[in-house]
Amino acid sequence: MLKAMLGEAWHAMGANRLRTVLTMLGMVIGVGSVVLMMAIGQGAQYAVAQTISTLGSNLYILISGSTSAGGLRSGGGGGPTLTVADADAIAELDGVSQVAPMQQGTQQLVHGANNWSSTVVGTTPAYFDARSWTIVSGYPFGDSDVRAATRVALIGQTAADNLFGADDPLGKTIRIRQSPFVIIGVLGKKGQNLDGRDQDDTVIIPLTTAQRKVFGNPFPGSVRLIMVQAHSAEAMPAVEKSMTALLRQRHRLREEQDNDFYLRNLAAAADSAAETTRVMSLLLGAIASVSLLVGGIGIMNIMLVSVTERTREIGIRMAIGARQKDIRAQFLLEALIISVAGCLIGLVFGVLGALSINAVTDMVIVISGGSVLVAFAVAAGIGIFFGFYPARRAAALDPIEALRHQ
Amino acid sequence: MAQAIVRVVALGKSYPTAAGPFPALRGVDLAIEPGEFVAIMGPSGSGKSTFMNLLGCLDTPTSGDYFLAGRNVAHMGKDKLAVLRNRTIGFVFQGFNLLPRMTLEDNVALPLVYSGIGRDERRALARLELGRVGLSDYAASLPSRISGGQQQRVAIARALVNAPQLILADEPTGNLDSHTSDEIMTLFAALNDEGITLIVVTHEPDIAAHARRQVRFLDGLMVSDLPTPARRAGQARSAC
Ligand SMILES: Nc1ncnc2c1ncn2[C@@H]1O[C@H](COP(=O)(O)OP(=O)(O)OP(=O)(O)O)[C@@H](O)[C@H]1O
Ligand SMILES: [Mg+2]
């Protein structure tokens, strides 16, 4: 029975080939664009997830205000409000795993005849752990280097490429503000951060050395930035609270006074970036779904035309014994074939489109089995949904009226 | 006397119209035995087609009862009626009503699709019936390739394919010339000789003369029910 019906559906569709193909085209475009848009959206999500994983997890950045006034005033003439002692105190708090005081700025790096401007970070060994930064060759500096203010440096991939080209930077000397630094390690590659800045364009040196030789610091013991890592995402709210309380107490801030530091939650920033791309990819999918809907309406339209055109045929079939469900199944099957075939072709085009975007741009495109499955289920659903009404109309025809139809 | 294949009792049918219900049939009583060949005659609008639609289970009466092979079908549901049309009744229409995109063989086999019969058996039965109406050679042709008389033969083959107990034909020769009409009626008579029960609506006395019994309608009522005169004289083939 089903085989006979399939054959008949094939026949009916073949009788109006152009119309069938055009109707299918609606589904092809719909499914194709859904697959493509989902691939682009998921690609963007994947790229952001990759970036987030390079930032280090559960991080806070404390940014100091200035001492010139009671309130917080950026760019003031006074010294930074945060100190290395603050950092040490924070390290004692529950739920805190790493604390790294930092001083950073852009500096000219010189090696032989090569010049390169890069971000120089002065910090403590905790920084490498907090940022989960791998070291591909050499080793990181230790606490003794910070105490003794040794002139050692770890270099990021981009800075290394620009200063040393294909040479191995390990053991070579670079100059920052006339001071020579020996490169003791090369950092692993991280790529861009969420703002699109190249994280590998950097040099990391001990905090003390940075303050004395590179940036200069008229306020000994103070720092502009402290990076704090919590044990876990769950611990973050508690850490934030106790850290703020600790700093206010250490800075002797009165109840009515504002904080003299900023606290920036990098995890939240990462979350919001992930959320933004998630919403964007949903939006892309939703826009593409509209074309799928239009394709579905096209199927319904054509099926209604087909029912009207074939009213007499329906009457004949009923007269020789077709039950309502037989007629309904016949038209439903046709709608389903059109939508599923259109879906398959659309899938192929969508995947080809995604692959070609992948080939010609550096955009990340991810085609998941899930999105393919969703597109397929939606197409079948559309076939049934938009085919049902015409099929029901066909089945509800009165045999005598239908037979009289010209 | 065998059980009547068709027995209608006070059968009535009204159509709803803008001016209120219009009674197209106003209480018809009739019984038809298996093996009969009945012609239904009457002027236009007398209710012949209405009556045939009721007999064919395409429609249900507004009053009275209809016993088809002993079962009262007057109040049956649509799907049960569809099954009866499929198994018990064969239709032949004035306009042939073949499906234009299907081959003749597929047209003849179509009722079997709805009886759930497998493809090979459908094919064999369809070829058998096409042979019975003398069109074996055209099995793979499309309806548009053959003459009207041939199309009506195919329609008869389709009506026969499910071995129904009753064949209904509403003006089967209405679209045919007199020679072809005669051929079709001869075919009907031959089928009747094989024991098939036939009810044929016609305007023409020549056509009705092929039947053994003639029933007349007027204004929704049956006004006469007589054996065909020639037959009564004992000139016809005998199959009783
Ligand atoms: N669906 C309908 N709605 C309203 N009136 C109808 C309907 N079908 C038939 N009639 C009316 O019922 C009466 C009988 O119609 P019917 O078709 O049975 O006549 P008939 O004897 O077959 O005529 P003909 O010889 O012209 O075919 C006619 O007056 C017709 O107008
Ligand atoms: Mg009529």
PDB file of N, CA and C in Angstrom, chain A residues 1 3-5 8 11-12 15 310 312-327 330 395-400 403-404, chain B residues 15 53 56 58-59 78-80 82-83 85-86 89 91 93 95 97-99 101-103 106-107 110-111 113-117 119 122 158:
ATOM      1  N   MET A   1       0.835  -1.205   0.000  1.00  0.00           N
ATOM      2  CA  MET A   1       0.000   0.000   0.000  1.00  0.00           C
ATOM      3  C   MET A   1       0.867   1.251   0.000  1.00  0.00           C
ATOM      4  N   LYS A   3       3.958   1.417  -0.772  1.00  0.00           N
ATOM      5  CA  LYS A   3       4.770   1.411  -1.983  1.00  0.00           C
ATOM      6  C   LYS A   3       3.959   1.948  -3.153  1.00  0.00           C
ATOM      7  N   ALA A   4       2.699   1.484  -3.231  1.00  0.00           N
ATOM      8  CA  ALA A   4       1.825   1.964  -4.302  1.00  0.00           C
ATOM      9  C   ALA A   4       1.636   3.466  -4.174  1.00  0.00           C
ATOM     10  N   MET A   5       1.498   3.937  -2.917  1.00  0.00           N
ATOM     11  CA  MET A   5       1.264   5.363  -2.713  1.00  0.00           C
ATOM     12  C   MET A   5       2.497   6.179  -3.054  1.00  0.00           C
ATOM     13  N   GLU A   8       2.623   6.527  -6.711  1.00  0.00           N
ATOM     14  CA  GLU A   8       1.639   7.501  -7.192  1.00  0.00           C
ATOM     15  C   GLU A   8       2.084   8.918  -6.900  1.00  0.00           C
ATOM     16  N   HIS A  11       4.550   9.926  -9.351  1.00  0.00           N
ATOM     17  CA  HIS A  11       3.873  10.200 -10.610  1.00  0.00           C
ATOM     18  C   HIS A  11       3.267  11.594 -10.609  1.00  0.00           C
ATOM     19  N   ALA A  12       2.539  11.882  -9.532  1.00  0.00           N
ATOM     20  CA  ALA A  12       1.833  13.157  -9.442  1.00  0.00           C
ATOM     21  C   ALA A  12       2.824  14.311  -9.468  1.00  0.00           C
ATOM     22  N   ALA A  15       4.309  14.818 -12.880  1.00  0.00           N
ATOM     23  CA  ALA A  15       3.411  15.401 -13.859  1.00  0.00           C
ATOM     24  C   ALA A  15       3.562  16.920 -13.897  1.00  0.00           C
ATOM     25  N   ARG A 310      -7.041  18.579  -8.631  1.00  0.00           N
ATOM     26  CA  ARG A 310      -7.264  17.143  -8.687  1.00  0.00           C
ATOM     27  C   ARG A 310      -8.549  16.727  -7.985  1.00  0.00           C
ATOM     28  N   ARG A 312     -11.493  16.179  -9.150  1.00  0.00           N
ATOM     29  CA  ARG A 312     -12.176  15.091  -9.830  1.00  0.00           C
ATOM     30  C   ARG A 312     -11.483  13.756  -9.567  1.00  0.00           C
ATOM     31  N   GLU A 313     -10.155  13.802  -9.620  1.00  0.00           N
ATOM     32  CA  GLU A 313      -9.393  12.584  -9.321  1.00  0.00           C
ATOM     33  C   GLU A 313      -9.734  12.077  -7.923  1.00  0.00           C
ATOM     34  N   ILE A 314      -9.836  13.018  -6.978  1.00  0.00           N
ATOM     35  CA  ILE A 314     -10.169  12.622  -5.603  1.00  0.00           C
ATOM     36  C   ILE A 314     -11.543  11.967  -5.577  1.00  0.00           C
ATOM     37  N   GLY A 315     -12.498  12.556  -6.327  1.00  0.00           N
ATOM     38  CA  GLY A 315     -13.835  11.971  -6.410  1.00  0.00           C
ATOM     39  C   GLY A 315     -13.801  10.559  -6.971  1.00  0.00           C
ATOM     40  N   ILE A 316     -13.024  10.373  -8.019  1.00  0.00           N
ATOM     41  CA  ILE A 316     -12.926   9.037  -8.628  1.00  0.00           C
ATOM     42  C   ILE A 316     -12.360   8.042  -7.618  1.00  0.00           C
ATOM     43  N   ARG A 317     -11.283   8.477  -6.962  1.00  0.00           N
ATOM     44  CA  ARG A 317     -10.664   7.574  -5.989  1.00  0.00           C
ATOM     45  C   ARG A 317     -11.642   7.205  -4.878  1.00  0.00           C
ATOM     46  N   MET A 318     -12.414   8.200  -4.424  1.00  0.00           N
ATOM     47  CA  MET A 318     -13.384   7.914  -3.367  1.00  0.00           C
ATOM     48  C   MET A 318     -14.449   6.954  -3.879  1.00  0.00           C
ATOM     49  N   ALA A 319     -14.897   7.155  -5.118  1.00  0.00           N
ATOM     50  CA  ALA A 319     -15.949   6.307  -5.673  1.00  0.00           C
ATOM     51  C   ALA A 319     -15.502   4.856  -5.761  1.00  0.00           C
ATOM     52  N   ILE A 320     -14.225   4.638  -6.013  1.00  0.00           N
ATOM     53  CA  ILE A 320     -13.789   3.244  -6.124  1.00  0.00           C
ATOM     54  C   ILE A 320     -13.243   2.716  -4.805  1.00  0.00           C
ATOM     55  N   GLY A 321     -13.433   3.464  -3.730  1.00  0.00           N
ATOM     56  CA  GLY A 321     -13.173   2.853  -2.429  1.00  0.00           C
ATOM     57  C   GLY A 321     -12.093   3.468  -1.570  1.00  0.00           C
ATOM     58  N   ALA A 322     -11.549   4.647  -1.964  1.00  0.00           N
ATOM     59  CA  ALA A 322     -10.566   5.285  -1.093  1.00  0.00           C
ATOM     60  C   ALA A 322     -11.273   5.831   0.131  1.00  0.00           C
ATOM     61  N   ARG A 323     -10.737   5.509   1.301  1.00  0.00           N
ATOM     62  CA  ARG A 323     -11.292   6.090   2.523  1.00  0.00           C
ATOM     63  C   ARG A 323     -10.684   7.470   2.718  1.00  0.00           C
ATOM     64  N   GLN A 324     -11.251   8.231   3.648  1.00  0.00           N
ATOM     65  CA  GLN A 324     -10.724   9.580   3.889  1.00  0.00           C
ATOM     66  C   GLN A 324      -9.254   9.531   4.243  1.00  0.00           C
ATOM     67  N   LYS A 325      -8.888   8.542   5.049  1.00  0.00           N
ATOM     68  CA  LYS A 325      -7.491   8.511   5.478  1.00  0.00           C
ATOM     69  C   LYS A 325      -6.564   8.165   4.318  1.00  0.00           C
ATOM     70  N   ASP A 326      -7.083   7.422   3.326  1.00  0.00           N
ATOM     71  CA  ASP A 326      -6.249   7.119   2.155  1.00  0.00           C
ATOM     72  C   ASP A 326      -5.932   8.397   1.388  1.00  0.00           C
ATOM     73  N   ILE A 327      -6.964   9.217   1.194  1.00  0.00           N
ATOM     74  CA  ILE A 327      -6.778  10.480   0.470  1.00  0.00           C
ATOM     75  C   ILE A 327      -5.848  11.401   1.257  1.00  0.00           C
ATOM     76  N   GLN A 330      -2.333  10.290   1.009  1.00  0.00           N
ATOM     77  CA  GLN A 330      -1.754  10.542  -0.312  1.00  0.00           C
ATOM     78  C   GLN A 330      -1.191  11.963  -0.411  1.00  0.00           C
ATOM     79  N   ALA A 395      -9.452  15.202   1.850  1.00  0.00           N
ATOM     80  CA  ALA A 395     -10.154  14.048   2.406  1.00  0.00           C
ATOM     81  C   ALA A 395     -11.602  14.383   2.758  1.00  0.00           C
ATOM     82  N   ALA A 396     -11.854  15.658   3.051  1.00  0.00           N
ATOM     83  CA  ALA A 396     -13.198  16.042   3.479  1.00  0.00           C
ATOM     84  C   ALA A 396     -14.135  16.298   2.294  1.00  0.00           C
ATOM     85  N   LEU A 397     -13.603  16.220   1.082  1.00  0.00           N
ATOM     86  CA  LEU A 397     -14.449  16.475  -0.090  1.00  0.00           C
ATOM     87  C   LEU A 397     -15.590  15.468  -0.146  1.00  0.00           C
ATOM     88  N   ASP A 398     -16.722  15.946  -0.662  1.00  0.00           N
ATOM     89  CA  ASP A 398     -17.862  15.061  -0.858  1.00  0.00           C
ATOM     90  C   ASP A 398     -17.678  14.354  -2.199  1.00  0.00           C
ATOM     91  N   PRO A 399     -17.765  13.011  -2.202  1.00  0.00           N
ATOM     92  CA  PRO A 399     -17.455  12.289  -3.449  1.00  0.00           C
ATOM     93  C   PRO A 399     -18.310  12.732  -4.637  1.00  0.00           C
ATOM     94  N   ILE A 400     -19.585  13.006  -4.411  1.00  0.00           N
ATOM     95  CA  ILE A 400     -20.447  13.373  -5.535  1.00  0.00           C
ATOM     96  C   ILE A 400     -20.064  14.741  -6.087  1.00  0.00           C
ATOM     97  N   LEU A 403     -16.833  14.421  -7.950  1.00  0.00           N
ATOM     98  CA  LEU A 403     -16.982  13.775  -9.261  1.00  0.00           C
ATOM     99  C   LEU A 403     -17.581  14.741 -10.282  1.00  0.00           C
ATOM    100  N   ARG A 404     -18.407  15.673  -9.791  1.00  0.00           N
ATOM    101  CA  ARG A 404     -19.058  16.611 -10.686  1.00  0.00           C
ATOM    102  C   ARG A 404     -18.086  17.696 -11.144  1.00  0.00           C
TER     103      ARG A 404
ATOM    104  N   TYR B  15     -32.448  17.583  -0.951  1.00  0.00           N
ATOM    105  CA  TYR B  15     -31.253  18.416  -0.999  1.00  0.00           C
ATOM    106  C   TYR B  15     -31.590  19.754  -0.377  1.00  0.00           C
ATOM    107  N   ASN B  53     -26.724   7.347  -6.838  1.00  0.00           N
ATOM    108  CA  ASN B  53     -25.726   7.743  -5.843  1.00  0.00           C
ATOM    109  C   ASN B  53     -26.002   7.091  -4.498  1.00  0.00           C
ATOM    110  N   GLY B  56     -25.153   3.470  -4.811  1.00  0.00           N
ATOM    111  CA  GLY B  56     -23.697   3.314  -4.868  1.00  0.00           C
ATOM    112  C   GLY B  56     -22.988   3.701  -3.595  1.00  0.00           C
ATOM    113  N   LEU B  58     -22.515   6.452  -2.386  1.00  0.00           N
ATOM    114  CA  LEU B  58     -21.780   7.711  -2.470  1.00  0.00           C
ATOM    115  C   LEU B  58     -22.467   8.766  -1.623  1.00  0.00           C
ATOM    116  N   ASP B  59     -23.712   8.486  -1.266  1.00  0.00           N
ATOM    117  CA  ASP B  59     -24.506   9.446  -0.518  1.00  0.00           C
ATOM    118  C   ASP B  59     -25.415   8.661   0.418  1.00  0.00           C
ATOM    119  N   LYS B  78     -18.770   7.153   6.841  1.00  0.00           N
ATOM    120  CA  LYS B  78     -18.109   7.369   5.558  1.00  0.00           C
ATOM    121  C   LYS B  78     -17.091   6.284   5.209  1.00  0.00           C
ATOM    122  N   ASP B  79     -16.306   5.889   6.198  1.00  0.00           N
ATOM    123  CA  ASP B  79     -15.254   4.917   5.900  1.00  0.00           C
ATOM    124  C   ASP B  79     -15.836   3.550   5.587  1.00  0.00           C
ATOM    125  N   LYS B  80     -16.919   3.170   6.305  1.00  0.00           N
ATOM    126  CA  LYS B  80     -17.561   1.884   6.023  1.00  0.00           C
ATOM    127  C   LYS B  80     -18.176   1.901   4.636  1.00  0.00           C
ATOM    128  N   ALA B  82     -17.056   3.621   2.182  1.00  0.00           N
ATOM    129  CA  ALA B  82     -15.933   3.542   1.241  1.00  0.00           C
ATOM    130  C   ALA B  82     -15.538   2.088   1.015  1.00  0.00           C
ATOM    131  N   VAL B  83     -15.538   1.322   2.106  1.00  0.00           N
ATOM    132  CA  VAL B  83     -15.181  -0.090   1.975  1.00  0.00           C
ATOM    133  C   VAL B  83     -16.219  -0.827   1.121  1.00  0.00           C
ATOM    134  N   ARG B  85     -18.067   0.506  -1.242  1.00  0.00           N
ATOM    135  CA  ARG B  85     -17.852   0.927  -2.635  1.00  0.00           C
ATOM    136  C   ARG B  85     -16.687   0.171  -3.247  1.00  0.00           C
ATOM    137  N   ASN B  86     -15.712  -0.090  -2.406  1.00  0.00           N
ATOM    138  CA  ASN B  86     -14.523  -0.774  -2.887  1.00  0.00           C
ATOM    139  C   ASN B  86     -14.758  -2.256  -3.166  1.00  0.00           C
ATOM    140  N   ILE B  89     -19.368  -2.882  -4.746  1.00  0.00           N
ATOM    141  CA  ILE B  89     -19.976  -2.155  -5.845  1.00  0.00           C
ATOM    142  C   ILE B  89     -18.917  -1.790  -6.877  1.00  0.00           C
ATOM    143  N   PHE B  91     -18.480   0.882 -10.218  1.00  0.00           N
ATOM    144  CA  PHE B  91     -19.116   2.027 -10.869  1.00  0.00           C
ATOM    145  C   PHE B  91     -18.681   2.164 -12.316  1.00  0.00           C
ATOM    146  N   PHE B  93     -19.220   5.319 -15.117  1.00  0.00           N
ATOM    147  CA  PHE B  93     -19.759   6.681 -15.213  1.00  0.00           C
ATOM    148  C   PHE B  93     -19.982   7.067 -16.668  1.00  0.00           C
ATOM    149  N   GLY B  95     -18.930   9.838 -17.937  1.00  0.00           N
ATOM    150  CA  GLY B  95     -17.687  10.461 -18.433  1.00  0.00           C
ATOM    151  C   GLY B  95     -16.449   9.585 -18.279  1.00  0.00           C
ATOM    152  N   ASN B  97     -14.285   8.677 -16.448  1.00  0.00           N
ATOM    153  CA  ASN B  97     -13.595   8.923 -15.182  1.00  0.00           C
ATOM    154  C   ASN B  97     -12.388   8.027 -14.965  1.00  0.00           C
ATOM    155  N   LEU B  98     -11.558   7.920 -16.002  1.00  0.00           N
ATOM    156  CA  LEU B  98     -10.260   7.270 -15.797  1.00  0.00           C
ATOM    157  C   LEU B  98      -9.272   8.339 -15.348  1.00  0.00           C
ATOM    158  N   LEU B  99      -8.238   7.929 -14.613  1.00  0.00           N
ATOM    159  CA  LEU B  99      -7.221   8.903 -14.207  1.00  0.00           C
ATOM    160  C   LEU B  99      -6.261   9.093 -15.377  1.00  0.00           C
ATOM    161  N   ARG B 101      -3.339  10.332 -15.986  1.00  0.00           N
ATOM    162  CA  ARG B 101      -1.880  10.147 -15.977  1.00  0.00           C
ATOM    163  C   ARG B 101      -1.473   8.695 -15.757  1.00  0.00           C
ATOM    164  N   MET B 102      -2.448   7.849 -15.526  1.00  0.00           N
ATOM    165  CA  MET B 102      -2.118   6.449 -15.247  1.00  0.00           C
ATOM    166  C   MET B 102      -2.342   5.595 -16.475  1.00  0.00           C
ATOM    167  N   THR B 103      -1.562   4.549 -16.586  1.00  0.00           N
ATOM    168  CA  THR B 103      -1.795   3.604 -17.681  1.00  0.00           C
ATOM    169  C   THR B 103      -3.130   2.910 -17.450  1.00  0.00           C
ATOM    170  N   ASP B 106      -2.919   0.402 -14.698  1.00  0.00           N
ATOM    171  CA  ASP B 106      -2.936   0.993 -13.359  1.00  0.00           C
ATOM    172  C   ASP B 106      -4.329   1.508 -13.006  1.00  0.00           C
ATOM    173  N   ASN B 107      -5.026   2.058 -14.003  1.00  0.00           N
ATOM    174  CA  ASN B 107      -6.394   2.504 -13.765  1.00  0.00           C
ATOM    175  C   ASN B 107      -7.272   1.352 -13.318  1.00  0.00           C
ATOM    176  N   LEU B 110      -6.517   0.213  -9.781  1.00  0.00           N
ATOM    177  CA  LEU B 110      -6.605   1.176  -8.672  1.00  0.00           C
ATOM    178  C   LEU B 110      -7.510   0.741  -7.511  1.00  0.00           C
ATOM    179  N   PRO B 111      -8.706   0.169  -7.773  1.00  0.00           N
ATOM    180  CA  PRO B 111      -9.525  -0.247  -6.618  1.00  0.00           C
ATOM    181  C   PRO B 111      -8.796  -1.250  -5.731  1.00  0.00           C
ATOM    182  N   VAL B 113      -5.692  -1.286  -4.979  1.00  0.00           N
ATOM    183  CA  VAL B 113      -4.771  -0.589  -4.073  1.00  0.00           C
ATOM    184  C   VAL B 113      -5.475  -0.324  -2.754  1.00  0.00           C
ATOM    185  N   TYR B 114      -6.753   0.103  -2.862  1.00  0.00           N
ATOM    186  CA  TYR B 114      -7.490   0.435  -1.643  1.00  0.00           C
ATOM    187  C   TYR B 114      -8.025  -0.800  -0.938  1.00  0.00           C
ATOM    188  N   SER B 115      -7.919  -1.966  -1.577  1.00  0.00           N
ATOM    189  CA  SER B 115      -8.257  -3.201  -0.845  1.00  0.00           C
ATOM    190  C   SER B 115      -7.011  -3.810  -0.232  1.00  0.00           C
ATOM    191  N   GLY B 116      -5.868  -3.151  -0.425  1.00  0.00           N
ATOM    192  CA  GLY B 116      -4.644  -3.634   0.200  1.00  0.00           C
ATOM    193  C   GLY B 116      -4.066  -4.872  -0.458  1.00  0.00           C
ATOM    194  N   ILE B 117      -4.282  -4.999  -1.774  1.00  0.00           N
ATOM    195  CA  ILE B 117      -3.757  -6.174  -2.478  1.00  0.00           C
ATOM    196  C   ILE B 117      -2.375  -5.848  -3.032  1.00  0.00           C
ATOM    197  N   ARG B 119       1.195  -5.811  -5.249  1.00  0.00           N
ATOM    198  CA  ARG B 119       1.398  -5.287  -6.593  1.00  0.00           C
ATOM    199  C   ARG B 119       1.269  -6.370  -7.674  1.00  0.00           C
ATOM    200  N   ARG B 122      -2.301  -7.378  -8.068  1.00  0.00           N
ATOM    201  CA  ARG B 122      -3.051  -6.284  -8.704  1.00  0.00           C
ATOM    202  C   ARG B 122      -2.849  -6.328 -10.214  1.00  0.00           C
ATOM    203  N   ARG B 158     -12.361  -1.807 -14.709  1.00  0.00           N
ATOM    204  CA  ARG B 158     -12.048  -1.310 -13.371  1.00  0.00           C
ATOM    205  C   ARG B 158     -13.188  -1.628 -12.403  1.00  0.00           C
TER     206      ARG B 158
END
